[in-house]
Coordinates of C-alpha atoms in Angstrom, one line a residue:
R1 CA -0.7 30.5 10.1
Q2 CA -0.1 29.2 6.5
A3 CA 0.6 25.7 5.2
F4 CA 0.9 24.3 1.9
D5 CA -1.1 21.0 2.2
S6 CA -0.7 17.6 0.3
L7 CA -3.5 18.8 -2.2
G8 CA -1.1 21.8 -3.2
R9 CA -3.3 24.3 -1.7
K10 CA -2.0 27.2 0.4
V11 CA -4.3 27.3 3.4
T12 CA -4.2 30.3 5.8
I13 CA -5.5 30.3 9.5
P14 CA -5.9 33.7 10.9
A15 CA -5.5 32.4 14.6
A16 CA -4.5 29.4 16.8
P17 CA -7.3 26.9 16.3
K18 CA -9.0 25.9 19.5
R19 CA -11.2 23.0 18.3
V20 CA -9.9 20.7 15.7
V21 CA -11.6 17.8 14.0
S22 CA -9.5 14.9 12.6
L23 CA -10.6 12.9 9.8
A24 CA -7.8 10.1 10.1
P25 CA -6.2 8.3 12.7
S26 CA -2.7 9.3 11.5
N27 CA -3.7 13.0 12.0
T28 CA -5.1 12.2 15.4
E29 CA -2.0 10.6 16.4
I30 CA 0.0 13.5 15.5
L31 CA -2.1 15.9 17.4
F32 CA -2.0 13.9 20.6
A33 CA 1.8 13.3 20.1
I34 CA 2.6 16.9 19.8
G35 CA 0.5 18.0 23.1
A36 CA -2.5 19.1 21.2
G37 CA -4.8 16.5 22.1
D38 CA -6.9 19.1 24.2
L39 CA -7.9 20.8 21.0
V40 CA -9.3 17.5 19.2
V41 CA -13.2 17.6 19.5
G42 CA -13.8 15.0 16.6
V43 CA -12.6 12.0 15.3
T44 CA -13.6 9.0 13.0
M45 CA -14.9 5.8 14.3
M46 CA -11.5 4.6 12.9
D47 CA -9.6 6.2 15.7
D48 CA -8.5 4.1 18.7
Y49 CA -5.0 5.5 19.7
P50 CA -4.4 7.0 22.0
P51 CA -7.1 5.5 24.1
E52 CA -8.5 9.1 25.0
V53 CA -9.8 9.6 21.6
K54 CA -12.7 7.5 22.6
S55 CA -13.8 10.3 24.6
R56 CA -14.3 12.5 21.5
T57 CA -17.1 12.7 19.3
S58 CA -17.3 10.5 16.3
I59 CA -18.3 12.2 13.0
G60 CA -18.7 8.4 11.5
G61 CA -16.4 7.1 8.6
M62 CA -13.2 8.4 6.8
A63 CA -15.1 8.3 3.4
I64 CA -17.5 11.2 2.5
G65 CA -20.3 8.8 2.3
G66 CA -19.8 7.6 5.9
M67 CA -19.2 10.9 7.4
N68 CA -22.0 12.7 9.4
L69 CA -21.4 16.2 8.1
E70 CA -24.3 17.7 10.4
T71 CA -22.3 16.2 13.4
L72 CA -19.1 17.7 11.9
A73 CA -20.5 21.3 11.6
A74 CA -22.1 21.3 14.9
L75 CA -18.7 20.8 16.6
K76 CA -17.7 24.3 15.0
P77 CA -14.0 23.2 14.5
D78 CA -11.7 26.0 13.6
L79 CA -9.6 23.4 11.6
V80 CA -10.5 20.1 10.0
L81 CA -7.4 17.8 9.4
A82 CA -8.1 15.4 6.4
T83 CA -5.9 13.2 4.2
A84 CA -5.3 14.3 0.6
G85 CA -5.8 11.1 -0.9
V86 CA -9.1 9.1 -0.3
Q87 CA -10.6 12.3 1.4
Q88 CA -10.0 14.8 -1.4
P89 CA -13.8 14.4 -2.4
A90 CA -14.8 15.5 1.0
V91 CA -12.7 18.8 0.9
E92 CA -15.1 21.0 -1.1
P93 CA -18.3 20.0 0.6
L94 CA -16.5 20.6 4.0
Q95 CA -15.5 24.1 2.6
R96 CA -19.1 25.0 1.5
L97 CA -19.9 24.6 5.2
G98 CA -17.4 27.2 6.0
L99 CA -14.8 24.9 7.3
T100 CA -10.9 25.3 7.1
V101 CA -9.5 21.9 5.7
V102 CA -6.1 21.0 5.4
G103 CA -5.2 17.8 3.7
L104 CA -2.0 15.8 4.7
D105 CA -0.6 12.8 3.0
A106 CA 2.7 10.8 2.6
E107 CA 4.5 9.3 -0.3
K108 CA 7.4 7.8 1.8
P109 CA 8.2 7.5 5.5
A110 CA 10.4 10.8 5.6
D111 CA 7.1 12.9 4.7
V112 CA 5.9 11.9 8.2
A113 CA 8.2 14.2 9.8
D114 CA 7.2 17.1 7.3
N115 CA 3.7 16.4 8.3
I116 CA 4.2 16.4 12.1
R117 CA 6.0 19.8 11.8
A118 CA 3.3 21.3 9.6
V119 CA 0.6 20.2 12.2
G120 CA 2.8 21.9 14.8
R121 CA 2.7 25.2 13.0
L122 CA -1.0 25.0 12.5
V123 CA -1.9 24.5 15.9
D124 CA 0.8 26.3 17.8
R125 CA 2.7 23.6 19.0
E126 CA 5.8 24.1 17.0
E127 CA 8.3 23.2 19.9
Q128 CA 6.7 19.9 20.8
A129 CA 6.3 19.1 17.2
A130 CA 9.8 19.6 16.3
R131 CA 10.9 17.2 19.0
V132 CA 8.6 14.5 17.9
A133 CA 9.7 15.0 14.1
S134 CA 13.5 15.0 15.2
E135 CA 12.8 11.6 17.2
F136 CA 11.0 10.1 14.1
E137 CA 13.8 11.3 11.9
A138 CA 16.4 9.8 14.1
R139 CA 15.0 6.5 14.1
L140 CA 14.4 6.5 10.5
D141 CA 18.2 7.3 9.9
A142 CA 19.1 4.2 12.4
V143 CA 17.0 1.9 10.1
R144 CA 18.8 3.4 7.0
R145 CA 22.2 2.9 8.7
R146 CA 21.4 -0.6 9.7
V147 CA 20.1 -1.7 6.5
A148 CA 23.3 -0.1 4.6
A149 CA 25.6 -2.2 6.9
R150 CA 24.0 -5.5 6.0
Q151 CA 26.0 -7.8 3.8
G152 CA 24.7 -9.9 0.8
P153 CA 21.7 -9.1 -1.4
R154 CA 18.3 -7.8 -0.3
P155 CA 15.7 -10.2 0.5
K156 CA 12.7 -10.6 -2.1
V157 CA 9.6 -9.7 -0.3
L158 CA 5.8 -10.5 -0.8
Y159 CA 3.6 -8.0 1.2
L160 CA 0.3 -9.6 1.5
L161 CA -2.9 -7.3 2.2
Y162 CA -5.0 -10.4 1.6
D163 CA -4.7 -14.0 0.6
D164 CA -8.2 -14.7 -0.4
P165 CA -7.9 -13.4 -3.1
L166 CA -4.3 -12.8 -3.2
M167 CA -3.7 -9.0 -3.2
T168 CA -0.1 -7.3 -2.7
V169 CA 1.4 -3.8 -3.2
G170 CA 3.0 -2.2 -6.1
P171 CA 6.2 0.0 -6.2
K172 CA 4.2 3.2 -6.1
T173 CA 2.3 2.5 -2.8
F174 CA 3.4 3.8 0.5
L175 CA 3.8 0.0 1.7
G176 CA 5.8 -0.6 -1.2
R177 CA 8.4 2.1 -0.3
M178 CA 8.3 0.8 3.2
V179 CA 9.6 -2.6 1.9
E180 CA 12.5 -0.9 0.1
E181 CA 13.4 1.5 2.9
A182 CA 13.4 -1.4 5.2
G183 CA 16.1 -3.4 3.4
G184 CA 13.9 -5.5 1.2
V185 CA 12.9 -6.0 -2.7
N186 CA 9.3 -6.2 -3.6
V187 CA 8.9 -9.1 -5.9
F188 CA 6.0 -7.0 -7.4
A189 CA 8.1 -4.0 -8.0
D190 CA 7.7 -4.0 -11.8
V191 CA 3.9 -3.8 -11.9
S192 CA 2.0 -0.7 -12.8
S193 CA -1.1 -1.5 -10.4
N194 CA -0.9 -0.1 -7.0
Y195 CA -2.6 -3.3 -5.6
P196 CA -1.9 -6.2 -7.9
T197 CA -3.9 -9.4 -7.6
P198 CA -1.5 -12.0 -8.7
S199 CA -2.1 -15.6 -9.5
D200 CA -0.5 -18.5 -7.5
E201 CA 1.7 -18.9 -10.6
Q202 CA 3.0 -15.6 -10.4
V203 CA 4.1 -15.7 -6.8
L204 CA 5.8 -19.0 -7.5
M205 CA 7.8 -17.7 -10.5
R206 CA 8.8 -14.6 -8.2
A207 CA 10.0 -16.8 -5.4
P208 CA 9.5 -14.4 -2.3
E209 CA 12.1 -15.2 0.3
V210 CA 10.0 -13.4 3.2
I211 CA 6.2 -12.9 3.4
L212 CA 4.8 -10.0 5.2
A213 CA 1.2 -9.8 6.1
T214 CA -1.3 -7.7 7.9
F215 CA -4.1 -9.9 8.3
G216 CA -3.2 -11.7 11.6
L217 CA -0.9 -14.5 10.8
M218 CA 0.4 -15.4 14.1
G219 CA -1.1 -16.6 17.4
G220 CA 1.2 -14.6 19.4
G221 CA 2.0 -14.5 23.1
G222 CA 2.9 -18.5 22.9
R223 CA -0.4 -19.3 21.3
P224 CA -0.7 -21.8 18.3
E225 CA -0.3 -20.8 14.8
S226 CA -3.5 -18.9 13.6
E227 CA -5.7 -20.3 11.1
N228 CA -4.6 -17.6 8.5
Q229 CA -1.1 -18.8 9.1
K230 CA -1.8 -22.3 8.6
R231 CA -4.0 -21.6 5.4
L232 CA -1.0 -19.8 4.0
L233 CA 1.6 -22.6 5.1
N234 CA -0.7 -25.2 3.4
R235 CA -1.8 -23.1 0.2
P236 CA -1.7 -25.7 -2.6
G237 CA 1.4 -25.4 -4.8
W238 CA 3.2 -22.9 -2.4
Q239 CA 5.3 -25.7 -0.8
D240 CA 8.2 -24.5 -3.2
V241 CA 7.9 -21.0 -2.2
P242 CA 11.0 -20.1 -0.4
A243 CA 9.5 -18.0 2.2
I244 CA 6.9 -20.9 3.0
R245 CA 9.8 -23.5 2.9
D246 CA 11.8 -21.5 5.3
H247 CA 9.1 -20.4 7.6
R248 CA 9.9 -16.6 6.9
I249 CA 6.4 -15.3 7.2
H250 CA 5.9 -12.3 9.5
A251 CA 2.6 -10.7 10.8
L252 CA 2.8 -6.9 11.1
D253 CA 0.6 -4.5 13.1
E254 CA -1.5 -2.8 10.5
N255 CA -2.1 0.3 12.5
L256 CA 1.9 0.7 12.6
T257 CA 2.4 0.3 9.1
T258 CA -0.4 2.1 7.3
R259 CA -1.0 5.1 9.6
I260 CA 1.1 7.9 8.7
G261 CA 1.7 9.4 12.0
P262 CA 4.4 9.3 14.7
R263 CA 4.2 5.6 15.5
L264 CA 5.1 4.6 11.8
V265 CA 8.7 4.4 12.7
E266 CA 7.7 1.4 14.7
G267 CA 6.0 -0.3 11.9
L268 CA 9.1 0.3 9.7
E269 CA 11.4 -1.0 12.4
A270 CA 9.2 -4.2 12.7
V271 CA 9.6 -4.4 8.8
E272 CA 13.3 -4.0 9.0
K273 CA 13.7 -6.6 11.8
A274 CA 11.6 -9.2 9.6
L275 CA 13.9 -8.6 6.7
A276 CA 17.0 -9.0 8.7
P277 CA 19.2 -11.9 7.8
P278 CA 18.3 -14.9 9.8
A279 CA 20.5 -15.6 12.9

């Protein structure tokens, strides 16, 4: 079994793995979705889906400094599934322990289907992985068709990661590409920084028509507006921001929009729905 991972390495696995440690919730969700959950012996403290992961051994955090390498090695995994970006510094130390490491990442939503198929090849679940990947692609294509069928200009979008201090996403980030894929125009698409920290004045100048956020804006379930939402609606000087004026602010489930696994398409559909023209 061979795979080219997102670090550009060709990784060979002589036999189908029987013990897998996943170092990211996205990889864990892929493994369970393709019927390989029984192989998973270790996960991170960030893993919470599906609920069965709670019964797996925790190896600590996702960053190299937070991992318990002794616990990880004691699990004797045949395969360690990592991410290629933030976990790249962990690859060499893990390989020194004699472990086989594959790093998976994604630059855009379509890459997730490729990752699902790659994991399927690695763990001998190709048929199940093909079904999951095809369903993902079908839903992604449906989003693209709905977006293409819309009339009028695309809405200008501010994606807020935090509001104190303000932090948003640049065009080269996965979330920035999600906004574009779902039919919006990122109001900070012209910046070089991946995670700009704009001033209030810069937000006012760019006049976003929709605000998306992942820090719990809505009360939900018929409950009153959350404190975060009230704070945003009453932010000094923001009354002239179109999104605030028109109450077009939407809370998103961070797990669905940032985890590059099978459920990411649900996050994309939620963004697409938020950006659809008001009825």
